[in-house]
Amino acid sequence: MNFELDSIGKNFTSKQIYTDSERLQIWGKDWTNGFEINPSAIVFPETIEQVKEIISFAIRENVQLVPSGGRTGLSGGAVASNGEIVVSFDRMNAIKSFNASDKIVTCEPGLITADLQTFAKEQGFFYPVDFASAGSSQIGGNVATNAGGIKVIRYGLTRDWVAGLKVVTGTGHLLDCNFGLVKNATGYDFRHLMIGSEGTLGLIVEVDIRLTSPPPPQIVMVLAAEHSKDLIKVLKEFSQRLPLSAFEFFSDLALSKVLDHRELKAPFDKRSPFYALLEFDALQVEEAEKAFEVCEKAAWVQDAVLSQTENQSRKLWQLREGISESIASYTPYKNDLSVRIEDVPEFLEEVDTYVANSYPDFEVCWYGHIGDGNLHLNILRPEKLSIEKFFELGHEMSPRIFDLVSNKRGSISAEHGVGLLKKDFLSFTRSDEEIRIMRSIKSIFDPHQILNADKLIPAGVGTD
Ligand code: MLT
Ligand code: ZN
């Protein structure tokens, strides 16, 4: 470390800056596996002024920063591998105000997603963006990655709920973007540029989140299917009859892992290769039953279970939401892919065929948000293979899988972001010209290259 942390700013106390190895190992990473963890320090700003001081320090001392939220990311966006200073927003987690006329909560970036959901409920409103990591993820991180999750087919992504943003750029300027307005036709909307920029353009220091009305009571249905391709027919049949709040899927392998890990009971006596989990308004139950009859007659589904109580709904949701945690001990090679819904069946088959032919020892654990075309492909590490060797094979496999994605004009990262993990593969989804423009935009907002400098934009691509 060749900088004097004491000079970071006069308002910092010793309890806001840490350099002990235990903390460095915790705050220097997110949930992504396989990267070296090597930060120099962690700083916990408590005010916007302190964030600006950190930026000034980084410019002065030529040191790079890694913004860090709930550290639930799966693409290494919050990993510090190169002696960077981690800027953790854990202590900027307050709800600053609520404006019921505009339905806007103004909060600090470190607010936990679940705390925002609870606050919304207490006010008689609803924050609909939801995912399994809602208990740890923070709003700033959600905005930085444009987090999606399990309700996207009804409510959209984080982007759709951000009414305003305050951001400190890499030059230390505070941008106040959009002020929570609905209408603001004054040129480029930097709010939307910041959303999903993975901490490469600025540090998010305040967010205006719009809430909505609470949904009516919901019902969960789990369906069993023989073939993944039939799930898309099921999706079409249901969604033309009733509005769906969620349409998720998982394979039988994924189900086995979650049943073991959480000691749950299987939803059906007879197991099937695939399952879909649907959520919809309780008022629509008759329409849902009619849709099920059509699907059963066509042999697209073999069985169904419907929740009768909220508790049963929660239990059924565990079958889907518990998967990620249940397979963590296999250090899976994770992929987060998307294609258009009509391309999902063929794409699934192509990937399955490729992996089965090329890596017959690998188990493929499919799950995800099939209702919006987002498939999580997790390859489980065979016990006898070292983590290093397994990841080496994973990297070897990625270009082939990403070719299949690219042929379908899909995305190599649907919702987890690019970070360190996908950076070298960005060209499978974005053109050289797009990457060149990304680099130019970064140089405007972060001319000193201090903000997540090694993330998102691949070295060498799109340079003149
Ligand atoms: C999920 O949908 O469960 C999350 O994106 C996490 C994961 O993909 O493992
Ligand atoms: Zn997901």
XYZ file of C-alpha atoms and ligand atoms in Angstrom:
474
model
C 0.000 0.000 0.000
C 1.836 3.139 -1.127
C -0.635 5.752 0.040
C -1.331 7.360 3.402
C -4.844 6.445 4.437
C -4.779 9.127 7.132
C -4.970 11.764 4.431
C -8.257 10.416 3.109
C -10.201 13.200 4.769
C -10.380 14.965 8.100
C -13.871 13.794 8.930
C -13.155 10.061 8.976
C -12.752 8.198 12.273
C -10.600 5.112 12.798
C -13.804 3.051 12.834
C -14.475 3.884 9.208
C -11.233 2.575 7.720
C -9.953 -0.979 8.127
C -6.919 -2.798 6.819
C -6.939 -6.034 8.872
C -6.797 -9.155 6.754
C -9.960 -10.698 8.201
C -12.119 -7.753 7.127
C -10.276 -7.392 3.817
C -11.183 -10.978 2.952
C -14.859 -10.391 3.785
C -15.421 -6.988 2.167
C -12.993 -7.663 -0.686
C -15.373 -10.061 -2.379
C -18.936 -10.846 -3.351
C -20.612 -14.245 -3.862
C -18.563 -14.985 -6.987
C -16.019 -17.808 -6.818
C -12.612 -18.061 -8.393
C -10.981 -14.625 -8.055
C -8.048 -13.534 -5.921
C -9.109 -11.283 -3.029
C -6.587 -8.544 -2.507
C -7.907 -5.131 -1.406
C -5.698 -2.608 0.442
C -8.375 -1.199 2.705
C -12.098 -0.861 3.260
C -13.710 2.492 3.853
C -17.205 2.978 5.217
C -18.426 6.466 4.247
C -21.392 7.837 6.174
C -22.226 10.926 4.127
C -22.167 12.129 0.528
C -19.398 14.563 1.539
C -17.259 11.630 2.669
C -17.864 9.814 -0.627
C -16.598 12.924 -2.428
C -13.543 12.978 -0.145
C -12.798 9.348 -1.017
C -12.956 10.186 -4.720
C -10.617 13.184 -4.250
C -8.214 10.967 -2.312
C -8.296 8.294 -5.031
C -7.531 10.889 -7.723
C -4.757 12.445 -5.625
C -3.128 9.156 -4.699
C -3.890 7.400 -7.986
C -5.600 4.505 -6.228
C -8.537 2.531 -7.575
C -11.868 2.043 -5.814
C -14.281 -0.885 -5.770
C -17.842 0.058 -4.734
C -19.458 -2.556 -2.538
C -23.075 -3.140 -1.486
C -24.571 -6.326 -0.046
C -21.866 -8.349 -1.869
C -24.434 -10.770 -3.288
C -23.221 -10.293 -6.882
C -22.371 -13.310 -8.991
C -20.086 -11.777 -11.638
C -17.273 -10.423 -9.479
C -18.440 -6.806 -9.809
C -17.533 -6.134 -6.161
C -14.309 -8.149 -6.067
C -11.101 -6.250 -5.263
C -8.146 -8.202 -6.677
C -5.567 -5.484 -7.300
C -4.933 -3.584 -4.080
C -7.994 -1.356 -4.527
C -9.833 0.404 -1.707
C -13.279 -1.075 -1.186
C -15.952 1.574 -0.615
C -18.680 -0.126 1.382
C -22.103 1.506 1.639
C -23.122 -0.578 4.672
C -23.370 2.551 6.846
C -25.305 4.668 4.367
C -28.486 2.667 4.777
C -31.129 5.151 5.915
C -34.536 5.871 4.490
C -34.395 9.647 4.233
C -37.980 10.478 3.335
C -41.227 9.190 1.912
C -43.513 11.200 -0.280
C -46.941 9.543 -0.537
C -48.227 11.776 -3.366
C -45.422 10.711 -5.673
C -45.113 7.300 -3.927
C -41.365 7.928 -3.714
C -38.984 6.653 -1.041
C -35.683 8.471 -0.945
C -33.022 6.230 0.492
C -29.294 5.805 0.873
C -27.623 3.148 -1.288
C -26.863 0.724 1.556
C -30.540 0.122 2.355
C -31.241 -3.628 2.279
C -33.840 -4.616 -0.340
C -35.998 -6.454 2.208
C -36.007 -3.376 4.465
C -37.327 -1.297 1.585
C -40.014 -3.934 0.942
C -41.017 -3.874 4.616
C -41.073 -0.078 4.702
C -43.252 -0.008 1.568
C -45.696 -2.424 3.208
C -45.858 -0.328 6.377
C -46.861 2.670 4.241
C -49.587 0.643 2.497
C -47.535 0.313 -0.701
C -45.413 -2.326 -2.440
C -41.875 -2.562 -3.793
C -42.113 -5.329 -6.378
C -38.507 -6.111 -7.340
C -37.722 -9.325 -5.514
C -35.155 -12.131 -5.473
C -33.727 -14.757 -3.134
C -30.941 -12.444 -1.923
C -33.360 -9.629 -0.924
C -32.345 -10.094 2.732
C -28.728 -9.082 2.005
C -28.616 -7.172 -1.270
C -28.597 -3.380 -1.123
C -30.498 -0.870 -3.241
C -27.307 0.779 -4.547
C -26.013 -2.589 -5.793
C -29.415 -3.400 -7.292
C -29.330 -0.129 -9.212
C -25.699 -0.614 -10.268
C -26.582 -4.015 -11.765
C -30.199 -3.274 -12.762
C -31.251 -6.295 -10.696
C -34.161 -8.380 -12.006
C -35.328 -11.453 -10.124
C -38.558 -13.392 -9.866
C -41.307 -10.855 -10.652
C -39.922 -9.286 -13.820
C -42.711 -10.564 -16.086
C -45.195 -8.468 -14.146
C -43.204 -5.610 -12.692
C -40.053 -5.192 -14.748
C -36.493 -4.581 -13.510
C -34.958 -2.239 -10.930
C -34.623 0.350 -13.725
C -38.404 0.630 -13.923
C -38.633 1.780 -10.295
C -35.807 4.302 -10.090
C -37.300 7.791 -10.236
C -34.113 9.651 -9.377
C -30.466 9.124 -8.488
C -27.621 11.056 -6.904
C -24.219 9.920 -8.098
C -20.664 11.078 -7.400
C -18.696 10.624 -10.620
C -15.019 9.766 -10.937
C -14.233 13.498 -11.118
C -15.876 14.055 -7.725
C -18.908 15.922 -9.086
C -22.322 15.187 -7.623
C -24.969 14.576 -10.312
C -28.588 14.877 -9.224
C -30.388 12.890 -11.922
C -34.109 13.373 -12.655
C -35.244 14.607 -9.177
C -37.944 11.905 -8.922
C -39.906 13.375 -11.816
C -42.225 11.377 -14.050
C -41.709 13.680 -17.009
C -38.397 15.315 -17.761
C -37.642 15.725 -21.451
C -34.359 17.600 -21.098
C -31.968 15.446 -23.046
C -29.786 12.503 -22.110
C -31.085 10.722 -19.031
C -27.945 9.999 -17.001
C -30.070 8.154 -14.459
C -30.552 5.344 -16.967
C -26.896 5.401 -17.978
C -25.886 4.895 -14.338
C -28.375 2.050 -13.850
C -26.553 -1.162 -14.782
C -23.159 0.558 -15.147
C -21.698 -1.631 -12.371
C -19.931 1.132 -10.481
C -17.744 2.055 -13.456
C -19.113 5.595 -13.958
C -19.952 6.846 -10.492
C -20.770 5.965 -6.910
C -24.513 5.956 -6.227
C -25.144 7.927 -3.046
C -28.930 8.371 -3.010
C -31.860 6.718 -4.791
C -35.494 7.754 -5.307
C -37.525 4.576 -5.579
C -41.110 4.636 -6.763
C -43.554 2.295 -5.022
C -46.814 0.855 -6.294
C -50.077 -0.442 -4.851
C -49.949 -3.828 -3.136
C -51.076 -6.754 -5.295
C -54.185 -8.763 -4.394
C -53.599 -12.099 -2.587
C -51.455 -14.437 -4.680
C -51.548 -18.168 -5.367
C -48.621 -20.381 -6.294
C -48.914 -23.323 -8.661
C -46.160 -25.833 -9.388
C -46.438 -27.920 -12.554
C -44.493 -31.014 -13.545
C -43.381 -31.441 -17.170
C -41.629 -34.118 -19.178
C -39.909 -31.737 -21.632
C -38.453 -28.265 -21.176
C -39.842 -27.231 -24.579
C -43.387 -27.778 -23.325
C -42.894 -25.156 -20.617
C -43.035 -22.411 -23.239
C -46.335 -23.792 -24.541
C -47.574 -23.767 -20.951
C -46.393 -20.174 -20.532
C -48.309 -19.117 -23.657
C -51.478 -20.904 -22.588
C -51.463 -19.385 -19.102
C -50.409 -15.898 -20.073
C -53.097 -15.484 -22.692
C -55.717 -16.299 -20.060
C -54.492 -14.476 -16.949
C -51.812 -12.019 -15.811
C -48.911 -13.917 -14.261
C -46.749 -12.466 -11.486
C -44.043 -15.103 -11.947
C -43.213 -17.981 -14.250
C -40.073 -19.755 -13.056
C -38.606 -23.149 -13.895
C -36.168 -25.687 -12.485
C -34.921 -29.127 -13.420
C -35.302 -32.269 -11.337
C -31.600 -32.132 -10.449
C -32.127 -28.616 -9.053
C -35.134 -29.901 -7.110
C -33.139 -32.798 -5.604
C -30.455 -30.418 -4.381
C -32.919 -28.052 -2.727
C -34.922 -30.888 -1.150
C -31.743 -32.331 0.381
C -30.316 -29.033 1.487
C -33.487 -27.637 3.070
C -34.947 -30.995 4.111
C -38.172 -30.326 2.226
C -40.802 -32.665 0.861
C -41.099 -33.177 -2.912
C -44.233 -31.504 -4.353
C -45.269 -34.673 -6.261
C -45.022 -38.412 -5.561
C -43.716 -39.063 -9.051
C -40.682 -37.045 -10.171
C -40.499 -35.309 -13.578
C -37.538 -33.847 -15.493
C -38.788 -30.241 -15.236
C -41.051 -28.061 -13.131
C -42.618 -24.637 -13.556
C -43.593 -22.385 -10.669
C -46.321 -19.858 -11.417
C -47.735 -17.095 -9.262
C -50.962 -15.224 -10.023
C -53.818 -13.331 -8.380
C -56.067 -15.620 -6.298
C -59.049 -14.145 -8.142
C -57.776 -15.805 -11.315
C -57.721 -19.326 -9.953
C -60.535 -20.565 -12.204
C -58.802 -19.298 -15.329
C -55.595 -20.961 -14.125
C -57.393 -24.260 -13.652
C -58.796 -24.027 -17.182
C -55.308 -23.351 -18.529
C -53.996 -26.334 -16.623
C -56.673 -28.584 -18.157
C -55.652 -27.535 -21.665
C -51.994 -28.159 -20.860
C -52.693 -31.522 -19.274
C -54.824 -32.650 -22.230
C -52.016 -31.718 -24.596
C -49.624 -33.714 -22.360
C -47.427 -30.627 -21.827
C -47.747 -31.119 -18.062
C -48.344 -34.220 -15.985
C -49.207 -32.914 -12.554
C -49.976 -29.756 -10.587
C -50.074 -28.543 -7.017
C -51.789 -25.344 -5.914
C -51.128 -23.447 -2.679
C -54.109 -23.134 -0.334
C -52.489 -20.864 2.254
C -49.749 -18.248 2.398
C -47.600 -20.692 4.274
C -47.930 -23.244 1.468
C -47.041 -20.563 -1.067
C -43.884 -19.755 0.883
C -42.963 -23.456 1.013
C -43.440 -23.861 -2.733
C -41.350 -20.751 -3.406
C -38.527 -22.309 -1.382
C -38.249 -25.009 -4.040
C -37.156 -22.349 -6.496
C -35.547 -19.696 -4.316
C -33.465 -22.174 -2.324
C -31.677 -23.618 -5.369
C -28.774 -21.177 -5.612
C -27.805 -21.653 -1.968
C -28.309 -25.459 -2.184
C -25.789 -25.898 -4.974
C -23.193 -23.468 -3.581
C -21.156 -26.330 -2.061
C -20.582 -27.705 -5.602
C -18.763 -24.460 -6.543
C -20.879 -24.394 -9.715
C -19.726 -22.781 -12.931
C -22.529 -20.262 -13.184
C -24.045 -18.865 -16.330
C -26.844 -16.343 -16.515
C -28.121 -16.303 -20.076
C -31.097 -14.878 -21.915
C -32.686 -15.421 -25.291
C -36.060 -14.407 -26.646
C -38.825 -16.578 -25.252
C -39.614 -18.188 -28.606
C -35.965 -19.313 -28.836
C -35.810 -20.835 -25.352
C -36.730 -24.468 -26.240
C -34.196 -24.815 -29.066
C -31.513 -23.013 -27.071
C -31.952 -25.268 -24.038
C -31.642 -28.323 -26.217
C -28.539 -27.027 -28.001
C -26.765 -26.312 -24.701
C -27.771 -29.666 -23.214
C -26.512 -31.500 -26.286
C -23.230 -29.604 -26.317
C -22.476 -30.226 -22.617
C -23.580 -33.888 -22.722
C -21.359 -34.582 -25.752
C -18.313 -32.596 -24.689
C -18.345 -32.983 -20.902
C -20.299 -36.177 -20.132
C -19.186 -36.129 -16.462
C -20.721 -32.729 -15.791
C -24.161 -32.365 -14.244
C -26.223 -29.508 -15.660
C -28.504 -27.818 -13.187
C -31.050 -25.609 -14.955
C -33.295 -23.106 -13.267
C -34.357 -19.531 -13.707
C -36.833 -16.995 -14.907
C -37.963 -18.789 -18.049
C -41.001 -16.512 -18.298
C -38.722 -13.629 -19.320
C -36.192 -15.762 -21.253
C -33.553 -15.758 -18.474
C -31.980 -19.162 -17.882
C -29.483 -19.928 -15.137
C -27.179 -22.665 -16.345
C -25.151 -24.023 -13.458
C -22.635 -26.748 -14.134
C -21.858 -28.664 -10.961
C -18.282 -29.552 -10.130
C -17.689 -33.311 -9.946
C -16.276 -34.148 -6.521
C -13.043 -35.557 -7.901
C -12.175 -32.412 -9.872
C -10.220 -29.572 -8.217
C -11.822 -26.124 -8.257
C -8.947 -24.769 -10.403
C -9.253 -27.498 -13.023
C -13.045 -27.229 -13.035
C -12.976 -23.477 -13.628
C -10.369 -23.950 -16.330
C -12.766 -26.333 -18.101
C -15.610 -23.889 -17.487
C -13.670 -21.119 -19.242
C -12.950 -23.519 -22.090
C -16.650 -24.320 -22.362
C -17.897 -20.705 -22.168
C -17.025 -19.550 -25.731
C -18.904 -22.520 -27.182
C -21.977 -21.844 -25.060
C -21.748 -18.110 -25.783
C -21.611 -18.908 -29.510
C -24.978 -20.596 -29.097
C -26.226 -17.506 -27.200
C -24.876 -15.193 -29.866
C -26.433 -17.192 -32.714
C -29.784 -16.552 -31.075
C -28.964 -12.850 -30.501
C -29.159 -13.508 -26.778
C -27.247 -12.104 -23.813
C -24.297 -13.674 -21.973
C -25.459 -11.914 -18.823
C -29.188 -11.516 -18.365
C -29.275 -10.103 -14.834
C -26.056 -10.849 -12.928
C -23.924 -8.284 -14.742
C -20.539 -8.537 -16.427
C -18.049 -7.623 -13.690
C -14.823 -9.610 -13.878
C -16.430 -12.922 -14.736
C -17.934 -12.065 -18.121
C -15.720 -9.183 -19.150
C -13.638 -11.151 -21.633
C -16.783 -12.520 -23.243
C -18.625 -9.229 -23.711
C -18.104 -9.339 -27.477
C -20.500 -12.256 -27.737
C -23.324 -9.824 -26.955
C -21.990 -6.312 -27.682
C -20.281 -5.148 -30.885
C -16.792 -3.630 -31.000
C -18.363 -0.282 -31.787
C -20.613 -0.520 -28.725
C -17.627 -1.421 -26.546
C -15.666 1.497 -28.016
C -18.523 3.848 -27.092
C -18.685 2.327 -23.586
C -14.990 3.049 -23.141
C -15.437 6.648 -24.332
C -18.352 7.161 -21.933
C -16.283 5.773 -19.086
C -13.448 8.164 -19.858
C -15.857 11.109 -19.525
C -17.311 10.063 -16.162
C -14.131 8.455 -14.824
C -11.166 10.060 -16.607
C -8.691 8.941 -13.918
C -9.833 5.308 -14.205
C -10.435 4.952 -10.479
C -13.930 3.352 -10.466
C -14.108 -0.428 -10.835
C -11.428 0.071 -13.452
C -10.859 -3.596 -14.296
C -14.563 -4.486 -14.640
C -17.093 -4.621 -17.461
C -15.056 -3.288 -20.405
C -12.679 -5.831 -21.958
C -9.096 -4.672 -22.516
C -8.150 -4.188 -26.133
C -11.625 -4.529 -27.669
C -12.894 -1.454 -29.520
C -9.675 0.532 -29.023
C -8.601 2.588 -32.043
C -31.578 -16.878 -8.898
O -32.387 -16.658 -9.789
O -31.740 -17.802 -8.086
C -30.434 -15.943 -8.749
O -30.206 -15.205 -9.906
C -29.192 -16.586 -8.222
C -28.558 -17.626 -9.081
O -28.700 -17.569 -10.295
O -27.913 -18.519 -8.566
Zn -31.936 -15.182 -11.182
